[in-house]
Amino acid sequence: MREINASAITEVVKRLCIEANCHLPQDVKNRIEGARANEEWPGACEILDRIIENYTIADARNVPICQDTGVACVFLEIGQDVHVVGSIEDAVNEGVRQGYQEGYLRKSVVGDPLRRVNTGDNTPAMIYYEIVSGDKLGITVAPKGFGSENMSRLKMLKPSDGVEGAKEFIISAVEEAGPNPCPPIVVGVGIGGTFDKCALLAKKALMRSTDERNSDPYYAALEAELLEKINALGVGPQGFGGRTTALAVNIEAAPTHIAGLPVAVNINCHVTRHKSEVL
Amino acid sequence: MATVRIETPLTEEKARALKSGDSVLLSGTVYTARDAAHKRIVEAMAAGTPLPFDPENSIVYFVGPTPAKPGQAIGSAGPTTSYRMDAYSPSLIAAGQKGMIGKGKRSEEVVNAMKKHGAVYFGAIGGAGALLSKCVEKAEVIAYEDLGAEAVRKLTVKDLPLTVVIDSEGNNLYDTGRKAYLASRK
């Protein structure tokens, strides 16, 4: 049994909160720059240039790419041979508290959804625990902005709706969202599982690099087809028209019930942020 | 499409001259307000209590910035999604507000109020908070400090790059821009 002190988790979470918010992952930058090279609509080219200028400034000045520095989604992959000394939950929240304070990040969390008083330190984090084999502890911090989160959808389709019904639902979710989630977007899709598991699959799909396709060729082909169809909608950067509506479609699938076909669409804006470290 | 330099205050005459699709560089005073501040402002209007600023010929920027680092006037400061302010904007427009800066769709009620009173809806680039913050020369919290990021701030901006999304005649770039792009592909 390997022991890890909870304070080590705090340090990593704090650092990842700041780094994820100020520095866009390279794969997303490559996608945006690739989209700029392929864009043909003048207004869209201008917006993509400004988006590139924006993350270049954020890199150079170590400032947040976007003012919505999000709710901190923290994914923990805990090896079953690890024993954490101290409270994991407290350690994560302390990391978020310190990271959002020291990193000059916005505090965007209210303590209750109806009574709506800001907690003042961006806690609590949304923590997702997964027990895996081994003696390592993987930590991913994904700050989630709500302009895009609000445009997410989940529908319990019927098995008879099939892949065509799933495609229609996913494409219409993106079309209805239009300019609201700050296109160009990354589309995370969950298919299968239960109501709640399906939503989590969609969120996890957004953690995958935009360079990496689903390992199942069937889903990899579906990702490519959906990306092409979404970009044929013409919504364009910021919704002013153009070829670049989405940078990538990432799908995660899971076994489900004989009576069901849950499909979830979780949208990220062009500031698709996540950063990981292994303890 | 024209690039127009606009200085505040935004009078009805200036607002009505702007056309959907125009690029604008805005300089002068804008006030920040998002969900919670809008709710309080509209409640104050209903109760007849003092407002954080005079709505007449004003521009409101839907933004909740990140805290300023030492040496910065403001932290990252891009627009938030505007539809959440749709319930409140018609009251402010009726009270004289002539401009809104945000991103994303607006309701029919908001567009009708804009047409009636001669107001415009500007889009700033969503997710470009670091870039847009460079156009803010001064920022001062003037009301509702307890709301933190959602407090009302008075900003002095210089050449803030905006696009007229919906003009005072109701023309909407989200519809026309997409249609024009798709037509160009045929």
Short mmCIF file of C-alpha atoms in Angstrom, two decimals:
data_model
loop_
_atom_site.label_atom_id
_atom_site.label_comp_id
_atom_site.label_asym_id
_atom_site.label_seq_id
_atom_site.Cartn_x
_atom_site.Cartn_y
_atom_site.Cartn_z
CA MET A 1 0.00 0.00 0.00
CA ARG A 2 1.48 3.34 -1.07
CA GLU A 3 0.74 6.33 1.13
CA ILE A 4 0.09 9.76 -0.33
CA ASN A 5 -0.38 12.75 1.90
CA ALA A 6 -3.54 14.73 1.15
CA SER A 7 -1.49 17.94 1.12
CA ALA A 8 0.23 16.70 -2.06
CA ILE A 9 -3.21 16.64 -3.74
CA THR A 10 -3.84 20.23 -2.66
CA GLU A 11 -0.58 21.40 -4.25
CA VAL A 12 -1.32 19.69 -7.57
CA VAL A 13 -4.94 20.86 -7.75
CA LYS A 14 -3.92 24.43 -7.00
CA ARG A 15 -1.28 24.42 -9.75
CA LEU A 16 -3.56 22.73 -12.29
CA CYS A 17 -6.39 25.25 -11.65
CA ILE A 18 -4.08 28.13 -12.56
CA GLU A 19 -2.33 26.45 -15.48
CA ALA A 20 -5.51 25.11 -17.07
CA ASN A 21 -7.14 28.54 -16.95
CA CYS A 22 -4.19 30.46 -18.42
CA HIS A 23 -2.76 28.05 -20.99
CA LEU A 24 -4.82 26.34 -23.67
CA PRO A 25 -3.79 22.74 -24.46
CA GLN A 26 -1.61 22.43 -27.58
CA ASP A 27 -4.04 20.09 -29.36
CA VAL A 28 -6.81 22.72 -29.11
CA LYS A 29 -4.46 25.44 -30.38
CA ASN A 30 -3.54 23.21 -33.32
CA ARG A 31 -7.22 22.68 -34.12
CA ILE A 32 -7.97 26.41 -34.03
CA GLU A 33 -4.97 27.24 -36.20
CA GLY A 34 -5.88 24.45 -38.61
CA ALA A 35 -9.45 25.76 -38.79
CA ARG A 36 -8.13 29.27 -39.49
CA ALA A 37 -6.08 27.92 -42.42
CA ASN A 38 -9.18 26.23 -43.87
CA GLU A 39 -11.67 29.02 -43.18
CA GLU A 40 -12.88 30.92 -46.21
CA TRP A 41 -15.44 33.38 -44.80
CA PRO A 42 -13.79 36.77 -44.14
CA GLY A 43 -15.61 37.58 -40.89
CA ALA A 44 -14.85 34.12 -39.56
CA CYS A 45 -11.13 34.49 -40.38
CA GLU A 46 -11.02 37.74 -38.44
CA ILE A 47 -12.63 36.17 -35.37
CA LEU A 48 -10.31 33.16 -35.44
CA ASP A 49 -7.33 35.54 -35.66
CA ARG A 50 -8.57 37.34 -32.55
CA ILE A 51 -9.10 34.04 -30.73
CA ILE A 52 -5.49 33.08 -31.52
CA GLU A 53 -4.29 36.51 -30.40
CA ASN A 54 -6.27 36.06 -27.19
CA TYR A 55 -4.66 32.79 -26.11
CA THR A 56 -1.24 34.11 -27.14
CA ILE A 57 -1.76 37.05 -24.74
CA ALA A 58 -2.98 34.70 -22.00
CA ASP A 59 0.16 32.54 -22.43
CA ALA A 60 2.53 35.50 -22.39
CA ARG A 61 0.96 37.33 -19.45
CA ASN A 62 -0.15 34.27 -17.50
CA VAL A 63 -3.72 35.57 -17.29
CA PRO A 64 -7.01 33.67 -17.73
CA ILE A 65 -7.92 32.96 -21.37
CA CYS A 66 -11.58 33.63 -20.53
CA GLN A 67 -13.16 35.52 -17.64
CA ASP A 68 -15.38 32.51 -16.93
CA THR A 69 -12.75 30.48 -15.14
CA GLY A 70 -15.48 27.98 -14.48
CA VAL A 71 -16.50 25.58 -11.81
CA ALA A 72 -13.54 23.31 -11.08
CA CYS A 73 -14.31 19.80 -12.31
CA VAL A 74 -11.73 17.51 -10.72
CA PHE A 75 -11.34 13.94 -11.92
CA LEU A 76 -9.45 11.60 -9.62
CA GLU A 77 -8.22 8.22 -10.75
CA ILE A 78 -7.20 6.56 -7.54
CA GLY A 79 -5.10 3.41 -7.69
CA GLN A 80 -6.54 0.73 -5.44
CA ASP A 81 -3.11 0.29 -3.84
CA VAL A 82 -3.01 3.92 -2.72
CA HIS A 83 -3.90 5.09 0.75
CA VAL A 84 -4.44 8.83 1.06
CA VAL A 85 -3.58 10.20 4.49
CA GLY A 86 -6.18 12.86 5.27
CA SER A 87 -9.43 13.87 3.57
CA ILE A 88 -9.31 13.75 -0.23
CA GLU A 89 -12.35 15.99 -0.55
CA ASP A 90 -10.94 18.63 1.78
CA ALA A 91 -7.58 18.46 0.01
CA VAL A 92 -9.15 19.04 -3.41
CA ASN A 93 -11.28 21.94 -2.19
CA GLU A 94 -8.30 23.54 -0.48
CA GLY A 95 -6.38 23.29 -3.78
CA VAL A 96 -9.25 24.98 -5.62
CA ARG A 97 -9.50 27.67 -2.93
CA GLN A 98 -5.77 28.46 -3.12
CA GLY A 99 -5.58 28.20 -6.91
CA TYR A 100 -8.51 30.54 -7.55
CA GLN A 101 -7.19 33.04 -5.01
CA GLU A 102 -3.53 33.06 -5.98
CA GLY A 103 -4.23 32.77 -9.70
CA TYR A 104 -6.60 35.78 -9.78
CA LEU A 105 -9.34 33.51 -11.12
CA ARG A 106 -13.02 34.38 -10.92
CA LYS A 107 -15.12 32.92 -8.13
CA SER A 108 -18.21 31.65 -9.92
CA VAL A 109 -19.85 29.20 -7.52
CA VAL A 110 -23.04 29.80 -5.51
CA GLY A 111 -23.59 27.63 -2.46
CA ASP A 112 -27.21 26.85 -3.26
CA PRO A 113 -28.86 26.77 -6.70
CA LEU A 114 -31.99 28.67 -5.61
CA ARG A 115 -30.78 30.93 -2.82
CA ARG A 116 -27.66 31.85 -4.85
CA VAL A 117 -25.04 33.27 -2.52
CA ASN A 118 -21.49 33.18 -3.89
CA THR A 119 -19.22 30.98 -1.77
CA GLY A 120 -16.40 33.46 -2.38
CA ASP A 121 -13.63 30.95 -3.08
CA ASN A 122 -15.00 28.90 -6.00
CA THR A 123 -15.53 25.84 -3.82
CA PRO A 124 -16.86 23.26 -3.70
CA ALA A 125 -15.28 21.56 -6.68
CA MET A 126 -17.22 18.99 -8.68
CA ILE A 127 -15.23 15.89 -7.79
CA TYR A 128 -15.42 12.63 -9.74
CA TYR A 129 -13.81 9.56 -8.20
CA GLU A 130 -12.70 6.50 -10.08
CA ILE A 131 -10.91 3.52 -8.55
CA VAL A 132 -8.35 2.04 -10.94
CA SER A 133 -5.62 -0.58 -10.61
CA GLY A 134 -2.11 0.32 -9.47
CA ASP A 135 -0.56 2.62 -6.90
CA LYS A 136 -0.77 5.98 -8.67
CA LEU A 137 -3.20 8.86 -8.26
CA GLY A 138 -4.17 10.72 -11.43
CA ILE A 139 -5.62 14.22 -11.16
CA THR A 140 -7.28 16.14 -13.97
CA VAL A 141 -8.63 19.65 -13.46
CA ALA A 142 -11.10 20.86 -16.08
CA PRO A 143 -12.51 24.33 -15.36
CA LYS A 144 -16.01 24.32 -16.92
CA GLY A 145 -17.55 27.56 -18.11
CA PHE A 146 -21.33 27.75 -18.10
CA GLY A 147 -21.94 29.60 -21.36
CA SER A 148 -21.31 26.27 -23.03
CA GLU A 149 -22.49 24.06 -20.16
CA ASN A 150 -25.95 25.70 -20.37
CA MET A 151 -26.25 24.58 -24.00
CA SER A 152 -25.83 20.89 -23.12
CA ARG A 153 -28.64 18.39 -23.68
CA LEU A 154 -29.62 14.86 -22.67
CA LYS A 155 -32.35 12.77 -24.20
CA MET A 156 -33.55 9.25 -23.54
CA LEU A 157 -34.00 8.03 -27.12
CA LYS A 158 -35.74 4.80 -28.05
CA PRO A 159 -33.71 1.87 -29.38
CA SER A 160 -35.70 2.19 -32.62
CA ASP A 161 -34.33 5.74 -33.06
CA GLY A 162 -30.96 4.11 -33.70
CA VAL A 163 -27.83 5.84 -34.91
CA GLU A 164 -29.83 8.15 -37.19
CA GLY A 165 -31.88 9.40 -34.23
CA ALA A 166 -28.72 9.92 -32.21
CA LYS A 167 -27.09 11.91 -35.00
CA GLU A 168 -30.17 14.08 -35.44
CA PHE A 169 -30.32 14.83 -31.72
CA ILE A 170 -26.62 15.73 -31.51
CA ILE A 171 -26.66 17.96 -34.59
CA SER A 172 -29.86 19.73 -33.52
CA ALA A 173 -28.39 20.41 -30.06
CA VAL A 174 -25.47 22.20 -31.73
CA GLU A 175 -27.71 24.06 -34.16
CA GLU A 176 -30.09 25.24 -31.43
CA ALA A 177 -27.15 26.39 -29.32
CA GLY A 178 -26.03 28.51 -32.28
CA PRO A 179 -23.89 31.45 -31.14
CA ASN A 180 -24.51 30.98 -27.40
CA PRO A 181 -21.69 28.59 -26.41
CA CYS A 182 -18.94 30.67 -28.12
CA PRO A 183 -18.24 28.62 -31.25
CA PRO A 184 -16.00 27.12 -32.47
CA ILE A 185 -16.90 24.45 -29.94
CA VAL A 186 -15.79 20.98 -28.93
CA VAL A 187 -18.70 18.54 -28.75
CA GLY A 188 -18.59 15.85 -26.06
CA VAL A 189 -21.08 13.05 -26.62
CA GLY A 190 -22.13 10.24 -24.31
CA ILE A 191 -24.12 7.34 -25.72
CA GLY A 192 -25.53 4.54 -23.56
CA GLY A 193 -25.33 3.80 -19.84
CA THR A 194 -28.05 5.22 -17.60
CA PHE A 195 -29.42 8.79 -17.40
CA ASP A 196 -26.60 9.92 -15.10
CA LYS A 197 -23.83 7.78 -16.55
CA CYS A 198 -24.58 9.08 -20.03
CA ALA A 199 -24.05 12.68 -18.91
CA LEU A 200 -20.76 11.75 -17.28
CA LEU A 201 -19.61 10.00 -20.47
CA ALA A 202 -20.25 13.20 -22.41
CA LYS A 203 -18.21 15.20 -19.92
CA LYS A 204 -15.41 12.65 -19.96
CA ALA A 205 -15.39 12.76 -23.75
CA LEU A 206 -14.35 16.42 -23.42
CA MET A 207 -11.29 15.36 -21.39
CA ARG A 208 -9.92 13.40 -24.33
CA SER A 209 -7.43 15.14 -26.62
CA THR A 210 -9.05 16.49 -29.76
CA ASP A 211 -6.28 14.67 -31.67
CA GLU A 212 -7.35 11.31 -30.38
CA ARG A 213 -10.27 9.49 -32.03
CA ASN A 214 -12.42 6.84 -30.33
CA SER A 215 -10.49 3.54 -30.28
CA ASP A 216 -13.52 1.74 -31.78
CA PRO A 217 -13.46 2.38 -35.57
CA TYR A 218 -17.29 2.50 -35.62
CA TYR A 219 -17.34 5.45 -33.21
CA ALA A 220 -14.27 7.04 -34.79
CA ALA A 221 -16.17 7.11 -38.11
CA LEU A 222 -19.24 8.53 -36.35
CA GLU A 223 -17.09 11.30 -34.81
CA ALA A 224 -15.78 12.23 -38.26
CA GLU A 225 -19.23 12.19 -39.85
CA LEU A 226 -20.76 14.35 -37.09
CA LEU A 227 -17.91 16.86 -37.28
CA GLU A 228 -18.45 17.26 -41.01
CA LYS A 229 -22.22 17.63 -40.65
CA ILE A 230 -21.91 20.13 -37.79
CA ASN A 231 -19.50 22.23 -39.81
CA ALA A 232 -21.91 22.15 -42.74
CA LEU A 233 -24.47 23.98 -40.56
CA GLY A 234 -22.64 27.25 -41.29
CA VAL A 235 -23.04 28.65 -37.75
CA GLY A 236 -19.37 29.67 -37.80
CA PRO A 237 -17.13 31.34 -35.22
CA GLN A 238 -19.29 33.35 -32.79
CA GLY A 239 -22.34 32.43 -34.88
CA PHE A 240 -21.68 35.06 -37.57
CA GLY A 241 -21.44 32.42 -40.30
CA GLY A 242 -18.54 30.36 -41.57
CA ARG A 243 -17.14 26.91 -41.92
CA THR A 244 -15.71 26.52 -38.41
CA THR A 245 -18.52 25.64 -35.99
CA ALA A 246 -16.84 22.73 -34.19
CA LEU A 247 -13.20 21.81 -33.71
CA ALA A 248 -13.85 18.18 -32.78
CA VAL A 249 -16.54 15.69 -31.81
CA ASN A 250 -15.51 13.22 -29.11
CA ILE A 251 -17.83 10.30 -28.34
CA GLU A 252 -17.76 7.89 -25.41
CA ALA A 253 -20.12 4.91 -25.46
CA ALA A 254 -21.13 2.39 -22.78
CA PRO A 255 -23.40 -0.64 -22.44
CA THR A 256 -27.04 0.19 -21.77
CA HIS A 257 -30.47 -1.42 -21.09
CA ILE A 258 -32.43 -3.29 -23.78
CA ALA A 259 -35.13 -0.60 -23.55
CA GLY A 260 -32.93 2.45 -23.79
CA LEU A 261 -30.68 4.65 -25.90
CA PRO A 262 -29.56 7.61 -23.77
CA VAL A 263 -27.64 10.33 -25.63
CA ALA A 264 -25.98 13.31 -23.95
CA VAL A 265 -24.31 16.30 -25.56
CA ASN A 266 -21.93 18.33 -23.40
CA ILE A 267 -20.53 21.37 -25.18
CA ASN A 268 -17.22 23.15 -24.59
CA CYS A 269 -16.32 26.50 -26.12
CA HIS A 270 -13.05 27.04 -27.98
CA VAL A 271 -11.45 27.48 -24.56
CA THR A 272 -11.45 23.72 -23.97
CA ARG A 273 -9.32 23.54 -20.85
CA HIS A 274 -8.02 20.59 -18.90
CA LYS A 275 -4.71 19.67 -17.37
CA SER A 276 -3.55 16.47 -15.71
CA GLU A 277 -0.81 15.25 -13.42
CA VAL A 278 -0.03 11.89 -11.84
CA LEU A 279 1.11 11.50 -8.24
CA MET B 1 -19.08 46.24 -43.89
CA ALA B 2 -18.03 49.49 -42.30
CA THR B 3 -15.82 50.03 -39.27
CA VAL B 4 -17.30 52.78 -37.13
CA ARG B 5 -15.74 54.58 -34.18
CA ILE B 6 -18.30 55.31 -31.50
CA GLU B 7 -17.93 57.44 -28.40
CA THR B 8 -20.31 57.32 -25.46
CA PRO B 9 -22.90 58.49 -24.59
CA LEU B 10 -24.76 56.49 -27.21
CA THR B 11 -27.61 58.73 -28.27
CA GLU B 12 -30.64 57.42 -30.13
CA GLU B 13 -29.39 59.16 -33.26
CA LYS B 14 -26.00 57.38 -33.10
CA ALA B 15 -27.65 54.08 -32.22
CA ARG B 16 -30.10 54.22 -35.12
CA ALA B 17 -27.24 54.93 -37.56
CA LEU B 18 -25.56 51.60 -36.70
CA LYS B 19 -26.34 48.65 -38.95
CA SER B 20 -26.22 44.92 -38.27
CA GLY B 21 -22.81 43.62 -39.34
CA ASP B 22 -20.93 46.89 -38.72
CA SER B 23 -17.60 46.59 -36.95
CA VAL B 24 -17.39 49.09 -34.12
CA LEU B 25 -14.52 50.42 -32.00
CA LEU B 26 -16.15 51.77 -28.86
CA SER B 27 -14.58 54.34 -26.54
CA GLY B 28 -15.95 55.95 -23.41
CA THR B 29 -17.96 54.74 -20.44
CA VAL B 30 -19.75 51.41 -20.20
CA TYR B 31 -21.32 49.81 -17.13
CA THR B 32 -20.98 46.14 -16.29
CA ALA B 33 -23.93 44.09 -15.09
CA ARG B 34 -24.87 40.45 -15.37
CA ASP B 35 -27.54 38.20 -13.87
CA ALA B 36 -27.65 39.21 -10.21
CA ALA B 37 -27.02 42.94 -10.84
CA HIS B 38 -29.77 43.08 -13.47
CA LYS B 39 -32.19 41.55 -11.03
CA ARG B 40 -31.35 44.19 -8.42
CA ILE B 41 -31.49 47.08 -10.92
CA VAL B 42 -34.92 46.09 -12.18
CA GLU B 43 -36.15 45.61 -8.61
CA ALA B 44 -34.82 49.08 -7.74
CA MET B 45 -36.62 50.55 -10.76
CA ALA B 46 -39.88 48.95 -9.64
CA ALA B 47 -39.41 50.17 -6.06
CA GLY B 48 -38.36 53.65 -7.18
CA THR B 49 -35.06 53.45 -5.25
CA PRO B 50 -31.79 54.89 -6.67
CA LEU B 51 -30.07 53.09 -9.55
CA PRO B 52 -26.29 52.46 -9.78
CA PHE B 53 -26.12 54.63 -12.92
CA ASP B 54 -28.41 56.70 -15.13
CA PRO B 55 -29.74 54.40 -17.88
CA GLU B 56 -30.27 57.34 -20.30
CA ASN B 57 -28.03 56.80 -23.38
CA SER B 58 -25.98 54.21 -21.50
CA ILE B 59 -24.30 51.02 -22.66
CA VAL B 60 -24.28 47.93 -20.46
CA TYR B 61 -21.63 45.24 -20.88
CA PHE B 62 -22.74 41.77 -19.75
CA VAL B 63 -19.49 40.72 -18.06
CA GLY B 64 -18.14 39.42 -14.79
CA PRO B 65 -14.38 39.96 -14.99
CA THR B 66 -11.65 38.00 -13.25
CA PRO B 67 -9.87 39.88 -10.43
CA ALA B 68 -7.23 42.33 -11.69
CA LYS B 69 -3.63 41.32 -11.17
CA PRO B 70 -1.34 44.03 -9.76
CA GLY B 71 -0.78 46.58 -12.52
CA GLN B 72 -3.92 45.65 -14.46
CA ALA B 73 -7.02 47.87 -14.70
CA ILE B 74 -9.18 44.76 -14.91
CA GLY B 75 -8.76 41.02 -15.25
CA SER B 76 -9.98 39.02 -18.24
CA ALA B 77 -13.25 40.57 -19.37
CA GLY B 78 -15.12 38.88 -22.21
CA PRO B 79 -18.90 38.82 -22.64
CA THR B 80 -21.28 36.41 -20.94
CA THR B 81 -24.27 34.85 -22.75
CA SER B 82 -26.95 37.50 -23.13
CA TYR B 83 -30.23 35.56 -23.11
CA ARG B 84 -30.11 35.35 -19.32
CA MET B 85 -30.61 39.12 -19.26
CA ASP B 86 -33.62 38.97 -21.62
CA ALA B 87 -36.06 39.17 -18.72
CA TYR B 88 -34.55 42.48 -17.61
CA SER B 89 -33.27 44.29 -20.73
CA PRO B 90 -36.66 45.61 -21.97
CA SER B 91 -37.13 47.58 -18.71
CA LEU B 92 -33.67 49.12 -19.01
CA ILE B 93 -34.20 49.96 -22.68
CA ALA B 94 -37.52 51.61 -21.84
CA ALA B 95 -35.59 53.68 -19.25
CA GLY B 96 -33.20 54.95 -21.92
CA GLN B 97 -30.39 52.40 -22.23
CA LYS B 98 -29.21 52.41 -25.86
CA GLY B 99 -26.61 49.66 -26.06
CA MET B 100 -25.92 46.17 -24.75
CA ILE B 101 -22.69 44.21 -25.19
CA GLY B 102 -22.81 40.44 -24.91
CA LYS B 103 -22.86 37.31 -27.02
CA GLY B 104 -25.57 34.95 -28.20
CA LYS B 105 -29.24 35.17 -29.06
CA ARG B 106 -31.85 37.64 -27.73
CA SER B 107 -35.58 37.23 -27.26
CA GLU B 108 -38.28 38.79 -29.41
CA GLU B 109 -39.29 41.02 -26.47
CA VAL B 110 -35.78 42.48 -26.29
CA VAL B 111 -35.65 43.08 -30.06
CA ASN B 112 -39.07 44.75 -29.99
CA ALA B 113 -37.92 47.09 -27.22
CA MET B 114 -34.76 47.88 -29.22
CA LYS B 115 -36.82 48.77 -32.30
CA LYS B 116 -39.24 50.90 -30.34
CA HIS B 117 -36.63 52.90 -28.41
CA GLY B 118 -33.72 52.85 -30.87
CA ALA B 119 -31.19 50.58 -29.14
CA VAL B 120 -28.50 48.22 -30.46
CA TYR B 121 -27.06 44.90 -29.40
CA PHE B 122 -23.31 44.52 -29.83
CA GLY B 123 -21.40 41.24 -29.84
CA ALA B 124 -17.94 41.01 -28.28
CA ILE B 125 -15.88 37.90 -28.95
CA GLY B 126 -16.88 35.27 -26.42
CA GLY B 127 -13.90 33.58 -24.80
CA ALA B 128 -11.49 36.38 -25.71
CA GLY B 129 -11.29 37.82 -22.19
CA ALA B 130 -7.53 38.37 -22.15
CA LEU B 131 -7.62 40.32 -25.41
CA LEU B 132 -10.65 42.44 -24.50
CA SER B 133 -9.21 43.39 -21.09
CA LYS B 134 -6.49 45.35 -22.87
CA CYS B 135 -9.14 47.82 -24.08
CA VAL B 136 -10.21 48.67 -20.53
CA GLU B 137 -8.32 51.66 -19.17
CA LYS B 138 -10.16 52.06 -15.89
CA ALA B 139 -12.55 49.98 -13.80
CA GLU B 140 -14.31 51.01 -10.63
CA VAL B 141 -16.95 49.15 -8.61
CA ILE B 142 -19.88 51.55 -8.21
CA ALA B 143 -22.61 49.32 -6.74
CA TYR B 144 -23.49 45.92 -5.29
CA GLU B 145 -19.93 45.18 -4.17
CA ASP B 146 -21.20 42.16 -2.23
CA LEU B 147 -21.86 40.42 -5.56
CA GLY B 148 -18.13 40.05 -6.22
CA ALA B 149 -17.56 39.36 -9.92
CA GLU B 150 -21.19 40.36 -10.50
CA ALA B 151 -20.86 43.84 -8.94
CA VAL B 152 -21.67 46.85 -11.15
CA ARG B 153 -18.50 48.46 -12.49
CA LYS B 154 -17.97 51.66 -14.38
CA LEU B 155 -15.45 50.96 -17.15
CA THR B 156 -13.53 53.40 -19.28
CA VAL B 157 -12.81 51.65 -22.57
CA LYS B 158 -10.70 52.59 -25.57
CA ASP B 159 -11.37 51.06 -29.00
CA LEU B 160 -13.25 48.05 -27.66
CA PRO B 161 -13.76 45.85 -30.77
CA LEU B 162 -17.43 44.97 -31.25
CA THR B 163 -19.80 43.85 -33.97
CA VAL B 164 -23.36 45.15 -34.32
CA VAL B 165 -25.33 41.89 -34.09
CA ILE B 166 -28.88 43.27 -33.90
CA ASP B 167 -29.57 46.83 -35.02
CA SER B 168 -32.46 49.13 -34.13
CA GLU B 169 -34.47 47.82 -37.08
CA GLY B 170 -34.19 44.26 -35.81
CA ASN B 171 -31.75 43.00 -38.46
CA ASN B 172 -29.84 40.09 -36.96
CA LEU B 173 -26.34 39.03 -38.01
CA TYR B 174 -26.85 35.57 -36.49
CA ASP B 175 -29.48 34.95 -39.19
CA THR B 176 -28.08 36.93 -42.09
CA GLY B 177 -24.41 35.97 -41.56
CA ARG B 178 -25.12 32.25 -41.54
CA LYS B 179 -27.49 32.53 -44.53
CA ALA B 180 -24.96 34.55 -46.54
CA TYR B 181 -22.20 32.03 -45.79
CA LEU B 182 -24.39 29.07 -46.77
CA ALA B 183 -25.50 30.85 -49.96
CA SER B 184 -21.85 31.44 -50.88
CA ARG B 185 -21.27 27.66 -50.72
CA LYS B 186 -23.92 26.85 -53.31
#
